PDB file of C-alpha atoms in Angstrom:
ATOM      1  CA  MET Z1098      20.155  -7.566  22.666  1.00 87.00           C
ATOM      2  CA  VAL Z1099      16.980  -8.779  21.026  1.00 89.00           C
ATOM      3  CA  SER Z1100      15.360 -11.705  22.870  1.00 92.00           C
ATOM      4  CA  LYS Z1101      14.320 -15.098  21.502  1.00 92.00           C
ATOM      5  CA  ASN Z1102      10.669 -14.253  22.151  1.00 95.00           C
ATOM      6  CA  GLN Z1103      11.002 -11.041  20.160  1.00 95.00           C
ATOM      7  CA  LEU Z1104      12.628 -12.901  17.276  1.00 95.00           C
ATOM      8  CA  LYS Z1105       9.814 -15.466  17.357  1.00 96.00           C
ATOM      9  CA  LEU Z1106       7.193 -12.717  17.351  1.00 97.00           C
ATOM     10  CA  ILE Z1107       8.750 -10.942  14.364  1.00 97.00           C
ATOM     11  CA  LYS Z1108       8.946 -14.224  12.463  1.00 96.00           C
ATOM     12  CA  SER Z1109       5.209 -14.707  13.041  1.00 98.00           C
ATOM     13  CA  LEU Z1110       4.457 -11.211  11.710  1.00 98.00           C
ATOM     14  CA  HIS Z1111       5.313 -12.422   8.212  1.00 97.00           C
ATOM     15  CA  GLN Z1112       1.769 -13.795   8.204  1.00 97.00           C
ATOM     16  CA  LYS Z1113      -1.337 -11.625   8.068  1.00 97.00           C
ATOM     17  CA  LYS Z1114      -3.249 -13.605  10.713  1.00 97.00           C
ATOM     18  CA  TYR Z1115      -0.532 -12.993  13.307  1.00 98.00           C
ATOM     19  CA  ARG Z1116      -0.243  -9.319  12.359  1.00 98.00           C
ATOM     20  CA  ASN Z1117      -3.970  -9.012  13.033  1.00 97.00           C
ATOM     21  CA  GLN Z1118      -3.748 -11.122  16.191  1.00 98.00           C
ATOM     22  CA  HIS Z1119      -0.966  -9.038  17.738  1.00 98.00           C
ATOM     23  CA  GLY Z1120      -1.944  -5.713  16.161  1.00 98.00           C
ATOM     24  CA  LEU Z1121       1.649  -5.324  14.993  1.00 98.00           C
ATOM     25  CA  PHE Z1122       3.644  -5.198  11.771  1.00 98.00           C
ATOM     26  CA  PHE Z1123       7.310  -4.760  10.913  1.00 97.00           C
ATOM     27  CA  VAL Z1124       9.231  -2.755   8.333  1.00 96.00           C
ATOM     28  CA  GLU Z1125      12.799  -2.919   7.088  1.00 96.00           C
ATOM     29  CA  GLY Z1126      15.154  -0.459   5.444  1.00 93.00           C
ATOM     30  CA  LEU Z1127      16.769   2.708   6.748  1.00 93.00           C
ATOM     31  CA  LYS Z1128      14.604   5.143   4.779  1.00 92.00           C
ATOM     32  CA  THR Z1129      11.312   3.381   5.469  1.00 93.00           C
ATOM     33  CA  VAL Z1130      11.990   2.938   9.181  1.00 95.00           C
ATOM     34  CA  LYS Z1131      13.015   6.591   9.527  1.00 94.00           C
ATOM     35  CA  GLU Z1132       9.863   7.708   7.662  1.00 94.00           C
ATOM     36  CA  LEU Z1133       7.627   5.739   9.999  1.00 96.00           C
ATOM     37  CA  LEU Z1134       9.470   6.947  13.098  1.00 96.00           C
ATOM     38  CA  SER Z1135       8.883  10.555  12.031  1.00 95.00           C
ATOM     39  CA  SER Z1136       5.144   9.909  11.540  1.00 96.00           C
ATOM     40  CA  ASP Z1137       2.328   9.274  14.023  1.00 94.00           C
ATOM     41  CA  PHE Z1138       2.798   5.495  13.744  1.00 96.00           C
ATOM     42  CA  GLU Z1139       3.642   4.090  17.186  1.00 96.00           C
ATOM     43  CA  PRO Z1140       6.817   1.958  17.418  1.00 96.00           C
ATOM     44  CA  GLU Z1141       7.153  -1.081  19.664  1.00 96.00           C
ATOM     45  CA  TYR Z1142      10.900  -1.493  19.234  1.00 94.00           C
ATOM     46  CA  ILE Z1143      13.724  -0.915  16.773  1.00 97.00           C
ATOM     47  CA  ILE Z1144      16.309  -3.586  16.005  1.00 96.00           C
ATOM     48  CA  VAL Z1145      19.637  -2.505  14.518  1.00 96.00           C
ATOM     49  CA  THR Z1146      22.931  -4.113  13.521  1.00 96.00           C
ATOM     50  CA  ASP Z1147      26.205  -2.508  14.642  1.00 94.00           C
ATOM     51  CA  GLU Z1148      26.767  -0.984  11.194  1.00 94.00           C
ATOM     52  CA  LEU Z1149      23.655   1.210  11.414  1.00 95.00           C
ATOM     53  CA  LYS Z1150      23.613   2.147  15.114  1.00 94.00           C
ATOM     54  CA  LYS Z1151      24.895   5.644  14.328  1.00 94.00           C
ATOM     55  CA  HIS Z1152      21.595   6.418  12.560  1.00 94.00           C
ATOM     56  CA  PHE Z1153      19.532   5.717  15.689  1.00 94.00           C
ATOM     57  CA  GLU Z1154      21.480   7.491  18.423  1.00 90.00           C
ATOM     58  CA  ASN Z1155      18.350   9.481  19.350  1.00 91.00           C
ATOM     59  CA  TYR Z1156      16.202   6.370  19.774  1.00 91.00           C
ATOM     60  CA  GLU Z1157      16.105   3.398  22.086  1.00 93.00           C
ATOM     61  CA  PHE Z1158      17.000   0.290  20.106  1.00 94.00           C
ATOM     62  CA  LEU Z1159      17.930  -3.357  20.445  1.00 95.00           C
ATOM     63  CA  SER Z1160      21.083  -4.817  18.957  1.00 95.00           C
ATOM     64  CA  ILE Z1161      21.021  -7.753  16.563  1.00 95.00           C
ATOM     65  CA  THR Z1162      23.640  -9.663  14.575  1.00 94.00           C
ATOM     66  CA  ASN Z1163      23.508  -9.948  10.805  1.00 93.00           C
ATOM     67  CA  ASN Z1164      22.933 -13.694  11.071  1.00 93.00           C
ATOM     68  CA  GLU Z1165      19.980 -13.238  13.444  1.00 95.00           C
ATOM     69  CA  LEU Z1166      18.495 -10.580  11.171  1.00 95.00           C
ATOM     70  CA  LYS Z1167      18.694 -12.878   8.153  1.00 94.00           C
ATOM     71  CA  LYS Z1168      16.561 -15.434  10.005  1.00 94.00           C
ATOM     72  CA  ILE Z1169      13.669 -13.015  10.538  1.00 95.00           C
ATOM     73  CA  SER Z1170      13.976 -10.706   7.519  1.00 95.00           C
ATOM     74  CA  ALA Z1171      11.515 -10.767   4.635  1.00 94.00           C
ATOM     75  CA  PHE Z1172      14.397 -10.222   2.226  1.00 92.00           C
ATOM     76  CA  GLN Z1173      17.434 -12.201   1.098  1.00 90.00           C
ATOM     77  CA  ASN Z1174      19.766  -9.298   1.842  1.00 90.00           C
ATOM     78  CA  PRO Z1175      18.567  -7.489   4.988  1.00 92.00           C
ATOM     79  CA  SER Z1176      19.312  -3.792   5.221  1.00 92.00           C
ATOM     80  CA  GLY Z1177      20.509  -3.832   8.827  1.00 95.00           C
ATOM     81  CA  VAL Z1178      17.473  -2.287  10.522  1.00 96.00           C
ATOM     82  CA  LEU Z1179      14.015  -3.629  11.347  1.00 97.00           C
ATOM     83  CA  ALA Z1180      11.309  -1.929  13.381  1.00 97.00           C
ATOM     84  CA  VAL Z1181       8.036  -3.242  14.814  1.00 98.00           C
ATOM     85  CA  PHE Z1182       5.048  -0.865  14.871  1.00 98.00           C
ATOM     86  CA  LYS Z1183       1.474  -0.990  16.112  1.00 98.00           C
ATOM     87  CA  ILE Z1184      -1.166  -1.263  13.385  1.00 98.00           C
ATOM     88  CA  PRO Z1185      -2.975   2.101  13.467  1.00 95.00           C
ATOM     89  CA  LYS Z1186      -6.714   2.321  14.108  1.00 94.00           C
ATOM     90  CA  ASN Z1187      -8.997   2.632  11.099  1.00 92.00           C
ATOM     91  CA  LYS Z1188      -9.774   6.150   9.972  1.00 93.00           C
ATOM     92  CA  PRO Z1189     -12.972   7.178   8.172  1.00 93.00           C
ATOM     93  CA  VAL Z1190     -12.686   7.643   4.410  1.00 94.00           C
ATOM     94  CA  ASP Z1191     -12.851  11.268   3.252  1.00 93.00           C
ATOM     95  CA  TYR Z1192     -15.235  11.658   0.305  1.00 93.00           C
ATOM     96  CA  GLU Z1193     -14.313  15.273  -0.405  1.00 94.00           C
ATOM     97  CA  ASP Z1194     -11.650  14.379  -2.979  1.00 96.00           C
ATOM     98  CA  TRP Z1195     -10.766  11.555  -5.355  1.00 98.00           C
ATOM     99  CA  ILE Z1196     -10.467   8.053  -3.921  1.00 98.00           C
ATOM    100  CA  VAL Z1197      -8.609   5.140  -5.498  1.00 98.00           C
ATOM    101  CA  ALA Z1198     -10.206   1.686  -5.130  1.00 98.00           C
ATOM    102  CA  LEU Z1199      -8.435  -1.607  -5.853  1.00 98.00           C
ATOM    103  CA  ASP Z1200     -10.336  -4.760  -6.760  1.00 98.00           C
ATOM    104  CA  ASP Z1201      -8.353  -7.852  -5.693  1.00 97.00           C
ATOM    105  CA  VAL Z1202      -4.843  -6.589  -6.454  1.00 98.00           C
ATOM    106  CA  ARG Z1203      -2.625  -9.451  -5.279  1.00 97.00           C
ATOM    107  CA  ASP Z1204       0.973  -8.425  -5.957  1.00 97.00           C
ATOM    108  CA  PRO Z1205       2.693  -6.663  -3.004  1.00 97.00           C
ATOM    109  CA  GLY Z1206       4.847  -4.569  -5.324  1.00 97.00           C
ATOM    110  CA  ASN Z1207       1.792  -3.308  -7.191  1.00 98.00           C
ATOM    111  CA  LEU Z1208      -0.036  -2.293  -4.023  1.00 98.00           C
ATOM    112  CA  GLY Z1209       3.075  -0.600  -2.671  1.00 98.00           C
ATOM    113  CA  ALA Z1210       3.514   1.306  -5.929  1.00 98.00           C
ATOM    114  CA  VAL Z1211      -0.143   2.416  -5.930  1.00 98.00           C
ATOM    115  CA  ILE Z1212       0.215   3.699  -2.354  1.00 98.00           C
ATOM    116  CA  ARG Z1213       3.246   5.734  -3.452  1.00 98.00           C
ATOM    117  CA  LEU Z1214       1.278   7.062  -6.430  1.00 98.00           C
ATOM    118  CA  CYS Z1215      -1.580   8.126  -4.171  1.00 98.00           C
ATOM    119  CA  ASP Z1216       0.944   9.973  -2.022  1.00 98.00           C
ATOM    120  CA  TRP Z1217       2.515  11.623  -5.085  1.00 98.00           C
ATOM    121  CA  PHE Z1218      -0.802  12.799  -6.526  1.00 98.00           C
ATOM    122  CA  GLY Z1219      -2.244  13.877  -3.190  1.00 98.00           C
ATOM    123  CA  ILE Z1220      -4.844  11.113  -2.963  1.00 98.00           C
ATOM    124  CA  SER Z1221      -5.386  10.650   0.761  1.00 97.00           C
ATOM    125  CA  ASN Z1222      -7.676   7.625   0.668  1.00 98.00           C
ATOM    126  CA  LEU Z1223      -7.151   4.194  -0.891  1.00 98.00           C
ATOM    127  CA  VAL Z1224      -9.949   1.640  -0.511  1.00 98.00           C
ATOM    128  CA  CYS Z1225      -9.208  -2.034  -1.196  1.00 98.00           C
ATOM    129  CA  SER Z1226     -11.326  -5.138  -1.589  1.00 98.00           C
ATOM    130  CA  LYS Z1227     -10.910  -7.652   1.206  1.00 96.00           C
ATOM    131  CA  ALA Z1228      -9.027  -9.992  -1.166  1.00 97.00           C
ATOM    132  CA  THR Z1229      -6.417  -7.341  -1.989  1.00 98.00           C
ATOM    133  CA  VAL Z1230      -2.976  -8.010  -0.486  1.00 98.00           C
ATOM    134  CA  ASP Z1231      -2.503  -6.688   3.061  1.00 98.00           C
ATOM    135  CA  CYS Z1232      -0.984  -3.201   3.124  1.00 98.00           C
ATOM    136  CA  PHE Z1233       1.124  -4.256   6.153  1.00 98.00           C
ATOM    137  CA  ASN Z1234       2.770  -7.075   4.225  1.00 97.00           C
ATOM    138  CA  PRO Z1235       6.553  -6.430   4.559  1.00 95.00           C
ATOM    139  CA  LYS Z1236       7.036  -6.327   0.780  1.00 95.00           C
ATOM    140  CA  VAL Z1237       4.184  -3.861   0.341  1.00 97.00           C
ATOM    141  CA  LEU Z1238       5.684  -1.611   3.011  1.00 96.00           C
ATOM    142  CA  GLN Z1239       9.110  -1.799   1.373  1.00 93.00           C
ATOM    143  CA  ALA Z1240       7.589  -0.702  -1.936  1.00 95.00           C
ATOM    144  CA  THR Z1241       5.751   2.248  -0.384  1.00 95.00           C
ATOM    145  CA  MET Z1242       9.055   3.815   0.775  1.00 92.00           C
ATOM    146  CA  GLY Z1243       7.237   5.445   3.689  1.00 94.00           C
ATOM    147  CA  SER Z1244       4.157   6.639   1.782  1.00 96.00           C
ATOM    148  CA  ILE Z1245       2.011   4.323   3.923  1.00 97.00           C
ATOM    149  CA  THR Z1246       2.191   7.017   6.625  1.00 96.00           C
ATOM    150  CA  ARG Z1247       0.402   9.555   4.400  1.00 97.00           C
ATOM    151  CA  VAL Z1248      -2.276   7.439   2.719  1.00 98.00           C
ATOM    152  CA  ASN Z1249      -5.335   6.111   4.550  1.00 98.00           C
ATOM    153  CA  VAL Z1250      -5.693   2.495   3.368  1.00 98.00           C
ATOM    154  CA  GLN Z1251      -8.977   0.765   4.190  1.00 97.00           C
ATOM    155  CA  TYR Z1252     -10.422  -2.656   3.328  1.00 98.00           C
ATOM    156  CA  THR Z1253     -14.120  -3.078   2.616  1.00 97.00           C
ATOM    157  CA  ASP Z1254     -16.712  -4.598   0.284  1.00 97.00           C
ATOM    158  CA  LEU Z1255     -16.345  -2.634  -2.947  1.00 98.00           C
ATOM    159  CA  ASN Z1256     -19.881  -3.418  -4.129  1.00 97.00           C
ATOM    160  CA  THR Z1257     -21.183  -1.628  -1.051  1.00 96.00           C
ATOM    161  CA  LEU Z1258     -18.730   1.229  -1.608  1.00 96.00           C
ATOM    162  CA  VAL Z1259     -19.920   1.761  -5.198  1.00 96.00           C
ATOM    163  CA  THR Z1260     -23.640   1.539  -4.429  1.00 95.00           C
ATOM    164  CA  SER Z1261     -23.484   3.797  -1.370  1.00 93.00           C
ATOM    165  CA  ALA Z1262     -21.008   6.428  -2.601  1.00 88.00           C
ATOM    166  CA  HIS Z1263     -22.612   9.745  -3.496  1.00 91.00           C
ATOM    167  CA  MET Z1264     -19.993  10.471  -6.142  1.00 95.00           C
ATOM    168  CA  PRO Z1265     -19.201   9.240  -9.666  1.00 97.00           C
ATOM    169  CA  VAL Z1266     -17.284   5.982 -10.027  1.00 97.00           C
ATOM    170  CA  TYR Z1267     -14.831   5.540 -12.903  1.00 98.00           C
ATOM    171  CA  GLY Z1268     -13.568   2.069 -13.729  1.00 98.00           C
ATOM    172  CA  ALA Z1269     -10.493   1.227 -15.830  1.00 97.00           C
ATOM    173  CA  PHE Z1270     -11.470  -1.103 -18.694  1.00 96.00           C
ATOM    174  CA  MET Z1271      -9.772  -2.078 -21.953  1.00 92.00           C
ATOM    175  CA  ASP Z1272     -12.912  -1.121 -23.912  1.00 92.00           C
ATOM    176  CA  GLY Z1273     -13.752   2.056 -21.991  1.00 96.00           C
ATOM    177  CA  GLU Z1274     -13.881   5.596 -23.323  1.00 96.00           C
ATOM    178  CA  SER Z1275     -10.555   7.362 -23.747  1.00 97.00           C
ATOM    179  CA  VAL Z1276      -9.578   9.141 -20.534  1.00 97.00           C
ATOM    180  CA  TYR Z1277      -8.182  11.941 -22.707  1.00 96.00           C
ATOM    181  CA  THR Z1278     -11.680  12.877 -23.946  1.00 95.00           C
ATOM    182  CA  GLU Z1279     -13.525  12.497 -20.649  1.00 95.00           C
ATOM    183  CA  ASN Z1280     -14.856  15.478 -18.715  1.00 95.00           C
ATOM    184  CA  ILE Z1281     -13.270  14.569 -15.384  1.00 95.00           C
ATOM    185  CA  PRO Z1282     -15.122  15.859 -12.267  1.00 96.00           C
ATOM    186  CA  LYS Z1283     -13.506  17.382  -9.191  1.00 95.00           C
ATOM    187  CA  LYS Z1284     -14.041  14.270  -7.100  1.00 97.00           C
ATOM    188  CA  GLY Z1285     -14.916  10.639  -7.608  1.00 97.00           C
ATOM    189  CA  ILE Z1286     -13.741   7.054  -7.213  1.00 98.00           C
ATOM    190  CA  LEU Z1287     -11.167   5.521  -9.564  1.00 98.00           C
ATOM    191  CA  MET Z1288     -11.560   1.734  -9.624  1.00 98.00           C
ATOM    192  CA  MET Z1289      -8.604  -0.403 -10.729  1.00 98.00           C
ATOM    193  CA  GLY Z1290      -8.820  -4.149 -11.264  1.00 97.00           C
ATOM    194  CA  ASN Z1291      -6.951  -7.364 -10.591  1.00 96.00           C
ATOM    195  CA  GLU Z1292      -3.663  -7.932 -12.454  1.00 94.00           C
ATOM    196  CA  ALA Z1293      -4.959 -10.888 -14.474  1.00 93.00           C
ATOM    197  CA  ASN Z1294      -8.731 -10.414 -14.629  1.00 94.00           C
ATOM    198  CA  GLY Z1295      -9.349  -6.686 -14.311  1.00 96.00           C
ATOM    199  CA  ILE Z1296     -12.446  -5.444 -12.485  1.00 97.00           C
ATOM    200  CA  SER Z1297     -14.842  -8.230 -11.481  1.00 97.00           C
ATOM    201  CA  ASP Z1298     -18.109  -8.734 -13.382  1.00 96.00           C
ATOM    202  CA  ASP Z1299     -20.227  -7.830 -10.343  1.00 96.00           C
ATOM    203  CA  LEU Z1300     -18.496  -4.490  -9.978  1.00 97.00           C
ATOM    204  CA  GLU Z1301     -18.453  -3.843 -13.721  1.00 97.00           C
ATOM    205  CA  ASN Z1302     -22.243  -4.030 -13.761  1.00 96.00           C
ATOM    206  CA  LEU Z1303     -22.373  -1.261 -11.154  1.00 96.00           C
ATOM    207  CA  ILE Z1304     -19.916   1.110 -12.849  1.00 97.00           C
ATOM    208  CA  LYS Z1305     -21.415   3.549 -15.350  1.00 93.00           C
ATOM    209  CA  ASN Z1306     -18.244   5.438 -16.267  1.00 97.00           C
ATOM    210  CA  LYS Z1307     -15.816   3.119 -18.063  1.00 98.00           C
ATOM    211  CA  ILE Z1308     -12.528   4.673 -19.100  1.00 97.00           C
ATOM    212  CA  SER Z1309      -9.401   3.411 -20.805  1.00 96.00           C
ATOM    213  CA  ILE Z1310      -5.899   4.485 -21.794  1.00 96.00           C
ATOM    214  CA  PRO Z1311      -5.627   4.584 -25.613  1.00 93.00           C
ATOM    215  CA  GLN Z1312      -3.036   2.282 -27.115  1.00 91.00           C
ATOM    216  CA  PHE Z1313      -0.635   3.800 -29.652  1.00 88.00           C
ATOM    217  CA  GLY Z1314       1.944   1.019 -29.895  1.00 80.00           C
ATOM    218  CA  ASN Z1315       2.029  -2.634 -30.888  1.00 70.00           C
ATOM    219  CA  VAL Z1316      -1.438  -4.191 -30.646  1.00 69.00           C
ATOM    220  CA  THR Z1317       0.040  -7.451 -29.348  1.00 59.00           C
ATOM    221  CA  THR Z1318       0.587  -5.801 -25.937  1.00 64.00           C
ATOM    222  CA  GLU Z1319      -2.417  -7.016 -23.960  1.00 72.00           C
ATOM    223  CA  SER Z1320      -2.549  -4.539 -21.092  1.00 80.00           C
ATOM    224  CA  LEU Z1321      -0.640  -2.217 -18.780  1.00 90.00           C
ATOM    225  CA  ASN Z1322       0.607  -3.071 -15.306  1.00 94.00           C
ATOM    226  CA  VAL Z1323      -2.021  -1.919 -12.773  1.00 97.00           C
ATOM    227  CA  ALA Z1324       0.376   0.533 -11.094  1.00 97.00           C
ATOM    228  CA  THR Z1325       1.432   2.015 -14.447  1.00 97.00           C
ATOM    229  CA  ALA Z1326      -2.196   2.413 -15.502  1.00 97.00           C
ATOM    230  CA  THR Z1327      -3.045   4.022 -12.164  1.00 98.00           C
ATOM    231  CA  ALA Z1328      -0.221   6.546 -12.633  1.00 98.00           C
ATOM    232  CA  ILE Z1329      -1.484   7.577 -16.088  1.00 98.00           C
ATOM    233  CA  LEU Z1330      -5.106   7.880 -14.965  1.00 98.00           C
ATOM    234  CA  LEU Z1331      -4.255   9.844 -11.810  1.00 98.00           C
ATOM    235  CA  ASN Z1332      -2.137  12.204 -13.876  1.00 98.00           C
ATOM    236  CA  GLU Z1333      -5.137  12.911 -16.118  1.00 97.00           C
ATOM    237  CA  ILE Z1334      -7.448  13.287 -13.127  1.00 97.00           C
ATOM    238  CA  ARG Z1335      -5.187  15.833 -11.458  1.00 96.00           C
ATOM    239  CA  ARG Z1336      -4.412  17.582 -14.744  1.00 93.00           C
ATOM    240  CA  SER Z1337      -8.120  18.100 -15.358  1.00 84.00           C
TER     241      SER Z1337
END
């Protein structure tokens, strides 16, 4: 059975400072846990309710009751399995292909969706500003559906990234040039902005290539969701 100390530890991992302190994070959901177990992420322990034990016969696991799981879960309706993993060591960013950069994206669902999009479009590297939501937030991990294992997510100062990168930087702006008429290069950085404010003024001043997604519908629609916009722009980048 899972111990009281283990339950206390998992409860603390809801917060970023304790994830960093312990070098651990947790994920929930049968598919996501299985994805991470089949990757090079290193598990600490797996906690499973009786209903899902049959799915983990080839692993060592700890038993937990549904009531105990509800107390430590990040969700109202826990899935029945939770696993604790070690936070992997940082990997260098590969500049030989396109990179997606996120400027202060705060919503866990948006970051999780962008990680999945990077996985779908074969973008191996995602660089985030330090104010962007933590990629090991439980709700981010849930939204990635396992794609976190195939995308290298790093946090850094984006001003430094833009000024030091020896590749073109494209920023998504409402008043940019249509992405459909751009001559897209083979590699570069695609910068996406905050949900409410877009790309910050400091970064905007550094970005020479400003692109947009043309609007064909009702002009009262102010903007697209950042994940939706990222999907459209990555599709054009890969199509080119």
